[in-house]
XYZ file of C-alpha atoms in Angstrom:
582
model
C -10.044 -13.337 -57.186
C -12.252 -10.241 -56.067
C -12.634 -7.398 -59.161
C -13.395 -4.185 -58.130
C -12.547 -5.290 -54.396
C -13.688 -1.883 -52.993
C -17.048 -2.780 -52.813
C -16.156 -4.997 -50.132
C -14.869 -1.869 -48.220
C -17.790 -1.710 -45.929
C -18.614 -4.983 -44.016
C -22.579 -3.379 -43.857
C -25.254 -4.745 -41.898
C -28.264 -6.489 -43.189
C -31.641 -7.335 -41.182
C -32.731 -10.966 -41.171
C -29.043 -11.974 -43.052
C -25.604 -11.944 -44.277
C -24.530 -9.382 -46.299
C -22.187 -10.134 -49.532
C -19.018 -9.337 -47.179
C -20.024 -11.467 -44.194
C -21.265 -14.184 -46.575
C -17.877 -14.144 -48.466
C -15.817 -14.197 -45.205
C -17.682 -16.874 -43.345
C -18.416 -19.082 -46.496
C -15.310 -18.757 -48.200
C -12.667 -17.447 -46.593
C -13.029 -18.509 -43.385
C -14.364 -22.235 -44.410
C -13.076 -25.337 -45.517
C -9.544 -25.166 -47.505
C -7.088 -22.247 -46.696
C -7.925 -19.523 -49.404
C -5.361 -17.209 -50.847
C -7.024 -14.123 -51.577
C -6.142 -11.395 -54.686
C -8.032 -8.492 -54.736
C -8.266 -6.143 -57.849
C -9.519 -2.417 -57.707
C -7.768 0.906 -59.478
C -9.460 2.250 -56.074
C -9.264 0.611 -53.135
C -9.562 3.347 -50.580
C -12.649 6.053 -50.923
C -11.616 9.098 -48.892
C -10.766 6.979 -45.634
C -7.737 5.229 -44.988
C -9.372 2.605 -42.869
C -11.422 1.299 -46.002
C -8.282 -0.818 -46.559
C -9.655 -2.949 -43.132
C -12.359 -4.787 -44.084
C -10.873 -6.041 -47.922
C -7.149 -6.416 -45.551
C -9.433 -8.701 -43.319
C -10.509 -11.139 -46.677
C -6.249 -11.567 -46.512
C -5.997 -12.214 -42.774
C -9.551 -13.982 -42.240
C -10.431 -11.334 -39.855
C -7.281 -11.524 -37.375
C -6.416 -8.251 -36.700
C -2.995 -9.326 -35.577
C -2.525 -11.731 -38.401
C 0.923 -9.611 -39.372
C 2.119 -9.002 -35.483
C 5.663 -10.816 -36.762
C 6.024 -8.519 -39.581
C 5.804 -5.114 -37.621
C 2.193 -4.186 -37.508
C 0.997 -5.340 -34.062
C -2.340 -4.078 -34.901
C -4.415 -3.498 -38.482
C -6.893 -1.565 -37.102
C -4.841 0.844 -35.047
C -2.199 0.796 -38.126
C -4.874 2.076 -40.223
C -6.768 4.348 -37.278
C -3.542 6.193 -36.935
C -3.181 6.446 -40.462
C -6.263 8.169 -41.111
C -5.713 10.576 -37.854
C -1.957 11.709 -39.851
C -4.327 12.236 -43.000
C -6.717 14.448 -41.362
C -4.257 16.725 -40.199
C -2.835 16.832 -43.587
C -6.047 17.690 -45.159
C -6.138 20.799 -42.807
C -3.086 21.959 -44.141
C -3.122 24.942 -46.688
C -3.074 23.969 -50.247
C 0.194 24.948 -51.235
C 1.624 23.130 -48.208
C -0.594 19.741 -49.135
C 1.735 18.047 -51.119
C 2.670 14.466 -51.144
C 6.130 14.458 -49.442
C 4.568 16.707 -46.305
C 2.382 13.531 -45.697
C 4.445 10.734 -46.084
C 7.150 12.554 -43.590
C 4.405 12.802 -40.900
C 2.874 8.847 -41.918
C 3.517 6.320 -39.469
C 5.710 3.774 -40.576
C 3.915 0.454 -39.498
C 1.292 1.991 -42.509
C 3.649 1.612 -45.116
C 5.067 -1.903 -44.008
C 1.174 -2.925 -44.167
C 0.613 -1.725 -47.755
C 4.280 -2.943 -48.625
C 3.445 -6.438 -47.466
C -0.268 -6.582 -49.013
C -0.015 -4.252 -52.247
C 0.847 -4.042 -55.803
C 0.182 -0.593 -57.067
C 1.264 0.133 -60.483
C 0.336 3.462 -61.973
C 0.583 4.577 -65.286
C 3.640 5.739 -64.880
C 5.575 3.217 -63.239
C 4.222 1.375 -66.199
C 5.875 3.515 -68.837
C 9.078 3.943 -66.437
C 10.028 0.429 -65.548
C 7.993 -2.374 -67.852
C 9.079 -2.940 -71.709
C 5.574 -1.428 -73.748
C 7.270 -2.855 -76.773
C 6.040 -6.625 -74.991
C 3.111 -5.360 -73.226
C 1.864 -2.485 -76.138
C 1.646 1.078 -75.376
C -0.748 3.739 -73.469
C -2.311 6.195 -76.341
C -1.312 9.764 -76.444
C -4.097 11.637 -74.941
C -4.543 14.704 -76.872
C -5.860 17.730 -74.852
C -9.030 17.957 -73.878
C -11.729 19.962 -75.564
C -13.853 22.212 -73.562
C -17.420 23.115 -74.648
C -19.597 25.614 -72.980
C -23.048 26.118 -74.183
C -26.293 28.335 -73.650
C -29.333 26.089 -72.514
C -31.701 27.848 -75.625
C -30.354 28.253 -79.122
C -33.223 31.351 -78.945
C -31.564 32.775 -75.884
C -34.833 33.200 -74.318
C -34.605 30.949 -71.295
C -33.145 32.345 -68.373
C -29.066 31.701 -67.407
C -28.378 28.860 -65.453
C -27.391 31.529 -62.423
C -30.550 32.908 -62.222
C -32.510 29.758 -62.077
C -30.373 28.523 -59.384
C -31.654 31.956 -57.392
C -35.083 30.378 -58.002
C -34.379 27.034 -56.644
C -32.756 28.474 -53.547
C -35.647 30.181 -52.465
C -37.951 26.738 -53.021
C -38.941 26.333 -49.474
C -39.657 22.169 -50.500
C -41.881 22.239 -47.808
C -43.548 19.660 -49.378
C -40.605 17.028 -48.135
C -39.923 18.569 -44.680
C -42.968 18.104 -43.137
C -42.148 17.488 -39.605
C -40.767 21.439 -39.200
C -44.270 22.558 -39.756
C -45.347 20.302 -36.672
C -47.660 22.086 -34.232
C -45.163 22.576 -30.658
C -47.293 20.848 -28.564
C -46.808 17.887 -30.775
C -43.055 17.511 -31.621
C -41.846 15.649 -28.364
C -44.543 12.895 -29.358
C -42.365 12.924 -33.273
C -38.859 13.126 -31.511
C -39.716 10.418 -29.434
C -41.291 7.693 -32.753
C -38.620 9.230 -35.127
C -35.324 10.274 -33.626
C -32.489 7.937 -33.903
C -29.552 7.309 -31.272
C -25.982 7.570 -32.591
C -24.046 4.204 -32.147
C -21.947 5.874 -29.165
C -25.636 6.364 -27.192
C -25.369 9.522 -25.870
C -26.380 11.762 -29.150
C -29.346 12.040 -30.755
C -29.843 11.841 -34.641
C -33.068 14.304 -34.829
C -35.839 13.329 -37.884
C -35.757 17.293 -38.912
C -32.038 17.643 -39.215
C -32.529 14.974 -41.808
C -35.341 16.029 -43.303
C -32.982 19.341 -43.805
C -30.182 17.763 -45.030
C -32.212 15.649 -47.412
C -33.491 19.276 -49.032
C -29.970 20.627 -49.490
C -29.112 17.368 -51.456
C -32.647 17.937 -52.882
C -31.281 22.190 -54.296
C -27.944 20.383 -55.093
C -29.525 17.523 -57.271
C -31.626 20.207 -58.981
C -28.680 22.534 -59.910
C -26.945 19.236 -61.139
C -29.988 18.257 -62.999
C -30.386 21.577 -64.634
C -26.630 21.295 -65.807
C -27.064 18.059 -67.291
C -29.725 18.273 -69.577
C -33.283 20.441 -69.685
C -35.162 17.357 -70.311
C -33.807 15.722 -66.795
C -34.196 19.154 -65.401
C -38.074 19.234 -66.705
C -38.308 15.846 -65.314
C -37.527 16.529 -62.368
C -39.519 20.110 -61.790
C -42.542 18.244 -63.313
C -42.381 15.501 -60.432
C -41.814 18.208 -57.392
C -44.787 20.252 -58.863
C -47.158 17.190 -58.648
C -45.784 16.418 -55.433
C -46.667 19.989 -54.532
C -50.477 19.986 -56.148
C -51.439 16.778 -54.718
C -50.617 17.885 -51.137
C -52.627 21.192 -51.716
C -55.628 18.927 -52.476
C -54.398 16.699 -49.731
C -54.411 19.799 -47.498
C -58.100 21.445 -48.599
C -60.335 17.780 -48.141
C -58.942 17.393 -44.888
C -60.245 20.956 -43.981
C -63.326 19.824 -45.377
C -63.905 16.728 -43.034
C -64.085 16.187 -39.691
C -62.130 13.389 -38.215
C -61.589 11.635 -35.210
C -58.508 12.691 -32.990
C -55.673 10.643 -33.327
C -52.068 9.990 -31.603
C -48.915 9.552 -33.908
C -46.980 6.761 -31.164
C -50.485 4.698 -31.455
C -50.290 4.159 -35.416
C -48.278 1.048 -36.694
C -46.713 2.781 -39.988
C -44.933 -0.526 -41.099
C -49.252 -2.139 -40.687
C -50.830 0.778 -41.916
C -54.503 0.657 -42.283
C -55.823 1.892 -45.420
C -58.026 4.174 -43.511
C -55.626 6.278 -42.078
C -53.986 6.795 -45.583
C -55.654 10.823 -45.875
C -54.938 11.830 -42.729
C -51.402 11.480 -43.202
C -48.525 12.666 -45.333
C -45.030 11.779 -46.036
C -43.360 8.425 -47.433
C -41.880 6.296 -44.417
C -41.924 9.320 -42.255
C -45.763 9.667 -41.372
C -47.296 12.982 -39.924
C -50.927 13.371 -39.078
C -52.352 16.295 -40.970
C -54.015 17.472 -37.617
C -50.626 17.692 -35.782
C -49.591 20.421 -38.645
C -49.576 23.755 -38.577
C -51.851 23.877 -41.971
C -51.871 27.757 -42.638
C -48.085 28.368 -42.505
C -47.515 24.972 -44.221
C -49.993 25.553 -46.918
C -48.872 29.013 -47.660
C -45.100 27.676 -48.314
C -46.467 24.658 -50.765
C -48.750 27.008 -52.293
C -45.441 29.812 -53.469
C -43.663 26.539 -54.541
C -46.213 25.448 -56.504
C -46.062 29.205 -58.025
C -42.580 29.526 -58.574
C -42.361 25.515 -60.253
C -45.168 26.554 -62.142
C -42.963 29.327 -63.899
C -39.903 26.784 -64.167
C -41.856 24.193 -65.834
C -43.539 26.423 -68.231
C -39.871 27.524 -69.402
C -38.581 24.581 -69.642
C -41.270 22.851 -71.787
C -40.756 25.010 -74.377
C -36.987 24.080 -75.007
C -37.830 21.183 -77.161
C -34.604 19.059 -79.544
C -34.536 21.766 -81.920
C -34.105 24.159 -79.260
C -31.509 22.644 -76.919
C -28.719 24.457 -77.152
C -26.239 21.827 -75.811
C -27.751 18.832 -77.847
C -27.267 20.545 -81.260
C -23.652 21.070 -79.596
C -23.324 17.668 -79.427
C -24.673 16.345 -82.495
C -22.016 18.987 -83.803
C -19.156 17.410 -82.258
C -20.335 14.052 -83.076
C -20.503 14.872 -86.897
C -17.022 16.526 -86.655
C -15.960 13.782 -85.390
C -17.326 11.280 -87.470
C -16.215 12.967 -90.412
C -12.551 14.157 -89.212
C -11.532 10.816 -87.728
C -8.866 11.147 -84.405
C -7.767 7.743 -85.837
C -8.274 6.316 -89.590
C -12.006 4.485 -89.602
C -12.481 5.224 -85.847
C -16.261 6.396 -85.782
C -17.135 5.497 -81.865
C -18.075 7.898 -79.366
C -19.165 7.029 -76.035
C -21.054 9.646 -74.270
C -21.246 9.938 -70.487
C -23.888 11.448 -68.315
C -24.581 11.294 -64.385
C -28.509 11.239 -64.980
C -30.268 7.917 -66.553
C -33.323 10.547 -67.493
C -30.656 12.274 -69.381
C -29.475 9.408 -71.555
C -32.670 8.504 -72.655
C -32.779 11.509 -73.589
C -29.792 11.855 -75.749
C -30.748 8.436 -77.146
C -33.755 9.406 -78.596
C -33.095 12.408 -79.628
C -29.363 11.314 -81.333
C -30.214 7.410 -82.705
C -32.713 7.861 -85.802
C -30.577 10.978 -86.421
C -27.373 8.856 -85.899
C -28.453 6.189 -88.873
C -30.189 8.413 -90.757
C -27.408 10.974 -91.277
C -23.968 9.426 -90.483
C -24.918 5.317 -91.427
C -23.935 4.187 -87.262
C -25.770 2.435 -85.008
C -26.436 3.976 -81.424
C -26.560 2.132 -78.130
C -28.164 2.954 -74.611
C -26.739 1.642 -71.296
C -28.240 2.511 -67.995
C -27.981 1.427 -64.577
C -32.059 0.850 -64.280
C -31.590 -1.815 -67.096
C -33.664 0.790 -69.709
C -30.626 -0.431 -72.554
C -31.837 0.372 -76.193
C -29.745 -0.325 -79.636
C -30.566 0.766 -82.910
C -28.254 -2.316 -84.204
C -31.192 -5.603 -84.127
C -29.835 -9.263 -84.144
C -32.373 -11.728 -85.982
C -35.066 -8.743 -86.365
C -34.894 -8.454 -82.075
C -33.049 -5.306 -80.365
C -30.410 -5.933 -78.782
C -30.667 -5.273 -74.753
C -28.307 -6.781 -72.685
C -25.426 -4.760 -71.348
C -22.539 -6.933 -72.029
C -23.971 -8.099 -75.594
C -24.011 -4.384 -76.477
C -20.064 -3.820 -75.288
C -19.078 -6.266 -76.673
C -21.215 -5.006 -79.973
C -19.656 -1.805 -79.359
C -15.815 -2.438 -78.692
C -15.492 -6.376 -80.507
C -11.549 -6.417 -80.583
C -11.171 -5.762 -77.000
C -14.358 -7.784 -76.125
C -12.598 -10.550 -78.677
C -15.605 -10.741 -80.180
C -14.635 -13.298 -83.028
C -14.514 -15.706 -80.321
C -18.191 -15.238 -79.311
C -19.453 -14.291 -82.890
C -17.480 -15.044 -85.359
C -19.754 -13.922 -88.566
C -20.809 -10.664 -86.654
C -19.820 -7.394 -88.879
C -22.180 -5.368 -87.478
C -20.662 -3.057 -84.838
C -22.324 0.080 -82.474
C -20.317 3.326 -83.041
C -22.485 5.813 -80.294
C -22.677 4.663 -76.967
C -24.912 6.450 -74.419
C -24.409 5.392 -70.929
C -24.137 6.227 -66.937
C -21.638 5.593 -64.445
C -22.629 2.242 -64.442
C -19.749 0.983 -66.956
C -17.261 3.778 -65.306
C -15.588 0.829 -63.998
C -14.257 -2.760 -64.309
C -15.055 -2.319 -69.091
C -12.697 -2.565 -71.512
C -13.784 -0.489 -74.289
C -10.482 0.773 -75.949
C -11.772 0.200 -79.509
C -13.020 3.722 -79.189
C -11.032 6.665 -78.732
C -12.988 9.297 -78.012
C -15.011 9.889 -74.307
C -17.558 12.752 -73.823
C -18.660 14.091 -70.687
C -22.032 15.491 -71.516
C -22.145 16.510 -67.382
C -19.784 17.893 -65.098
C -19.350 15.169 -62.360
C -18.988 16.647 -58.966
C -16.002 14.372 -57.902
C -13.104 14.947 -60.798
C -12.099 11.391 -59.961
C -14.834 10.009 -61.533
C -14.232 11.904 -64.792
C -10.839 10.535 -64.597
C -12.337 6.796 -64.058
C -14.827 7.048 -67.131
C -11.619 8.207 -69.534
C -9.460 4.741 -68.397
C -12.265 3.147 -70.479
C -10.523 3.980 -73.242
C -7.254 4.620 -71.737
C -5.668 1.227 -71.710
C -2.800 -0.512 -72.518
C -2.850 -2.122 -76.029
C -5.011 -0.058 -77.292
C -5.246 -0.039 -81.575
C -5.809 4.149 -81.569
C -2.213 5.970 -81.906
C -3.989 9.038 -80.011
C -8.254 9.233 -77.285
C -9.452 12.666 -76.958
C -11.894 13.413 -73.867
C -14.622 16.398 -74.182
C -15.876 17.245 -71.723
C -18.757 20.060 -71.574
C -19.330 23.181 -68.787
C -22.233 25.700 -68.316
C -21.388 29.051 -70.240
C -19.575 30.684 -67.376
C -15.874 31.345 -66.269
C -14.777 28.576 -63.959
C -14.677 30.847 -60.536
C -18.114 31.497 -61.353
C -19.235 27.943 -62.145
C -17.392 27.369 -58.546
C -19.060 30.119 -56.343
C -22.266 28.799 -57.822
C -21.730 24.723 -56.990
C -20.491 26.318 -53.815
C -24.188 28.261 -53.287
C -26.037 25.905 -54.120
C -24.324 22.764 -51.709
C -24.687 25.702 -48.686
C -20.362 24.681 -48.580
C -18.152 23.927 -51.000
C -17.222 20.078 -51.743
C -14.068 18.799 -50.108
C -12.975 15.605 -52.424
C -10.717 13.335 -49.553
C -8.835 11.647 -52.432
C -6.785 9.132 -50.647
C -5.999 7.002 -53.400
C -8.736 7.416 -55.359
C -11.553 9.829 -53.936
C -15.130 10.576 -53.991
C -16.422 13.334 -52.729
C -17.501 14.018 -49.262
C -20.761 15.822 -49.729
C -21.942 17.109 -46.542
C -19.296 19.145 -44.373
C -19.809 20.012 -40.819
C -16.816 22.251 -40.389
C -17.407 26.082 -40.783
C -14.359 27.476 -40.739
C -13.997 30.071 -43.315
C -10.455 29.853 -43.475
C -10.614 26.017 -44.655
C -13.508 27.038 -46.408
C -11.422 29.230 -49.153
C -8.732 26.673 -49.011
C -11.188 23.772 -50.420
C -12.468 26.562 -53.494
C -9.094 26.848 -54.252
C -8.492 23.035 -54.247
C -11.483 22.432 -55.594
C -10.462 25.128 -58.492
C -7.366 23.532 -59.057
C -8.809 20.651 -59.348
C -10.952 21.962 -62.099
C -8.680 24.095 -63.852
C -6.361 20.654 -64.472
C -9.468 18.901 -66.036
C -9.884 21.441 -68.731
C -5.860 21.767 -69.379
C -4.840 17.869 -69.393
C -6.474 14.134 -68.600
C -4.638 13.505 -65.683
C -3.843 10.444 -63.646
C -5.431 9.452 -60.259
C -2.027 10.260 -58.657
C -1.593 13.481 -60.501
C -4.928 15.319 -59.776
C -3.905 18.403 -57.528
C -4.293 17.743 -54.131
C -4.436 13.854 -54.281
C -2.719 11.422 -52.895
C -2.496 8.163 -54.686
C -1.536 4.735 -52.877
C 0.661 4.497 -55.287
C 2.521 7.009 -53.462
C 2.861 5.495 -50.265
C 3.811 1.980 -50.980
C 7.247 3.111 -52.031
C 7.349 0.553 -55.241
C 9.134 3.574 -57.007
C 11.901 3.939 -54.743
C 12.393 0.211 -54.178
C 12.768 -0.016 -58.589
C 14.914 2.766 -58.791
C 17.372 1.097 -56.173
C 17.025 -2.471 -57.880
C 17.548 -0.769 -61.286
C 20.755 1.565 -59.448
C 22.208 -2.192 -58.023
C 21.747 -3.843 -61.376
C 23.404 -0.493 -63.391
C 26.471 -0.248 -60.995
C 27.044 -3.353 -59.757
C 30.867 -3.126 -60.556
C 31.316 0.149 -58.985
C 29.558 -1.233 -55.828
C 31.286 -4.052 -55.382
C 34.557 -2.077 -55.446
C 33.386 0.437 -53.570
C 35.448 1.352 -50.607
C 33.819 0.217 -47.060
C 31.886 2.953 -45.398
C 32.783 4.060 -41.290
């Protein structure tokens, strides 16, 4: 049994090794006894429809005819085809992007693959065809609550607009090196640095990646800033020092003379200490003398300026001053004290950033005990987990001992604990328990961030969104930057240089870089991506249900096939006597 099976999506590569795919095929499913295989994921395709090959290939050991007698001669040109049909439905406008306008122009060997491999039940197949009275119910989501907030309770820091204007006129010079490269020196860079694309006859050039790395760079800032000022301080504070030390960098190499050196001669991966001053950059090296200094420093040198303003704004926004943490706190206490569901204290709070939660966690536990009596728990993908609630006088750190802490009936924790009373009511966390928890003791979810896929928003509510769960109603918050929605679009759409197209074939995360500059398609994804938005402030909505998706559910035709089992079952009599057809 494989949870969470899409991991396995990508077979990978790995340098001196198997990776976890090729080690489960080879060691597993390909040796010894015949192993029958059951894979387990709420979403198994990303925003391609051949990620179904590699976890298909755990089911058919790698045979890519393995299901020739049932109709598909070929996976891989099933699937191939598939995703060709997709990307022509994708170009479609939005109002003619709609479920049945795919599955007319699907080929059919697709859906006789997923028919004989797949089991897709959706929430509302669920509620359609199963008896909840056996199985327990979903609870009623109640509609979300949308909370916009300034960054400064005193007003006085700028809006989140024009601080964006300042970040898009950052040069970052200090992570692009190689464009500053003297022209006499940039075939000897091209020719240590510049990768071949797998089909061999393109070339993958160092300083289109060093650009594309910045753009990611302006979009993680904008993100950052969103989230929380402290992660937004955080990460101003570290560019600026990346900034000052290359100024200093910069001026004691003007101030020594050194020997002349060639870039193809020096072995980066056996660097010799020496050679450590008269170079800059992380794994891509440049020799300070193969730089154009002057133009180079003068770019660093209005960075450092204009981070220099930033940070000084943003260190004086301390807790009292953060507009959207005394939000919180706010909605916390209303909560607390106006329970969605009799004795139901728990919140968990979600945030893209780890810097972020910290953050909330030490600015919201003391307060937490001191004012409302509940313990408060931390949960980050770097393994930084704090608790307030302490077992034998030691904190609790372990991830699973704290869920379990935190949600005990789902987590059964009589079985593990029997004389624990003790229980966490505030959990802090990241995407890293967005998937695969159970953690429907609590009923109410709060996105503290905005994430840029809508699917994962959707992902982090099913933690409480579960069948069986004790709460009669689960209320999501979610919070947004004090601006109308078309603005907070136009601006995510600046500041990624094109707006985000999510690909949500059954699931979807977002494809971040786009190489297609048609404007046409261009206005079409704003208004899919508004849509998109828009439904997240109106409703929680299914995977299958987000506008513009396309769930697997929808293809693998379970519906149709219970609604004509059901349709036999109701009129059997009538079809029996029915009169024979010509």
């Amino acid at each position: 049994v494989i949870d969470e099976s899409h991991n396995f999506r990508n077979s990978g590569t790995k340098a001196g090794g198997a990776t976890r795919y090729q080690a489960l095929m080879n060691k597993v499913i390909r040796s010894g006894v015949k192993t029958k295989v059951l894979m387990l994921s709420a979403t198994p395709v990303n925003n391609r429809m051949t990620d179904l090959k590699n976890q298909v290939a755990f089911i058919t050991e790698g045979k890519d005819n393995a299901l020739e007698t049932y109709g598909v001669p070929s996976i891989e040109n099933t699937l191939r085809k598939a995703q060709g049909k997709f990307n022509e439905w994708l170009k479609k406008a939005p109002e003619q992007r709609s479920t049945l306008t795919l599955l007319e122009n699907m080929n059919f060997d697709y859906f006789q693959l997923l028919d004989l491999l797949t089991i897709a039940r959706s929430r509302k197949h669920i509620e359609k065809y199963y008896n909840t009275h056996e199985i327990g119910k979903f609870p009623e989501r109640l509609k979300p609550k949308n909370i916009t907030t300034d960054i400064d309770v005193n007003g006085q820091f700028p809006p989140l607009k024009n601080v964006n204007l300042i970040i898009q006129r950052l040069t970052l010079a200090a992570y692009t090196p190689l464009k500053y490269v003297k022209p006499d020196k940039q075939a000897e860079y091209g020719r240590k640095y510049d990768q071949k694309v797998r089909d061999g006859t393109s070339v993958f050039k160092q300083i289109d990646r060093e650009e594309n790395m910045i753009n990611l760079m302006r979009v993680n800032l904008f993100k950052r800033m969103e989230s929380s000022i402290a992660s937004f301080y955080h990460t101003i504070k570290t560019l600026y020092e990346s900034v000052t030390t290359l100024l200093e960098q910069i001026e004691a190499h003007t101030l020594t003379e050194v020997k002349e050196y060639c870039i193809e001669d020096i072995d980066i991966d056996d660097l010799d200490p020496d050679f450590e001053n008269l170079l800059v950059g992380k794994k891509i090296k440049v020799l300070l003398q193969d730089i154009d200094l002057v133009r180079w420093q003068q770019d660093l040198e209005d960075d450092q300026k204009a981070l220099a303003n930033v940070l000084q704004e943003a260190q004086t926004i301390d807790e009292n001053r953060d507009a959207k943490l005394q939000k919180l706190k706010a909605v916390i206490t209303e909560k607390i004290q106006y329970p969605i569901n009799k004795g139901n204290k728990k919140v968990i709070i979600f945030t893209a950033f780890s810097d972020t939660a910290e953050y909330l966690y030490h600015a919201l536990a003391q307060w937490a005990q001191t004012t409302h009596g509940v313990h408060t728990a931390l949960i980050t993908g770097g393994g930084k987990n704090l608790c307030t609630l302490k077992k034998a006088g030691k904190e609790l750190k372990e991830m699973n001992t704290l869920l379990t802490h935190f949600s005990p009936l789902s987590k059964e924790r009589h079985k593990i604990e029997p004389d624990a009373t003790d229980e966490i009511d505030i959990l802090i966390a990241t995407d890293c328990i967005s998937e695969g928890q159970n953690l429907q003791d609590c009923d109410t979810l709060i996105n503290y961030d905005i994430h840029w896929n809508p699917v994962r928003i959707i992902q982090r509510f099913g933690r409480v969104d579960r069948l069986g769960s004790k709460n009669k109603a689960i209320q999501l918050v979610n919070f947004w930057p004090n601006m109308e929605l078309d603005e907070y679009i136009d601006l995510e759409n600046r500041v990624s240089g094109r707006m985000v197209l999510l690909d949500i074939s059954a699931t979807g995360e977002e494809n971040v870089i786009q190489n297609d500059n048609d404007n046409a398609q261009e206005m079409n994804d704003l208004e899919y991506r508004r849509k998109q938005m828009q439904q997240l402030q109106e409703a929680v909505v299914d995977l299958e249900d987000i506008d513009g998706g396309v769930s697997i559910t929808d293809l693998t035709l379970n519906d149709f096939r219970m609604d004509l089992l059901h349709f036999l079952k109701d009129h059997k009599t009538l079809l029996e006597n029915a009169p024979t057809g010509y």
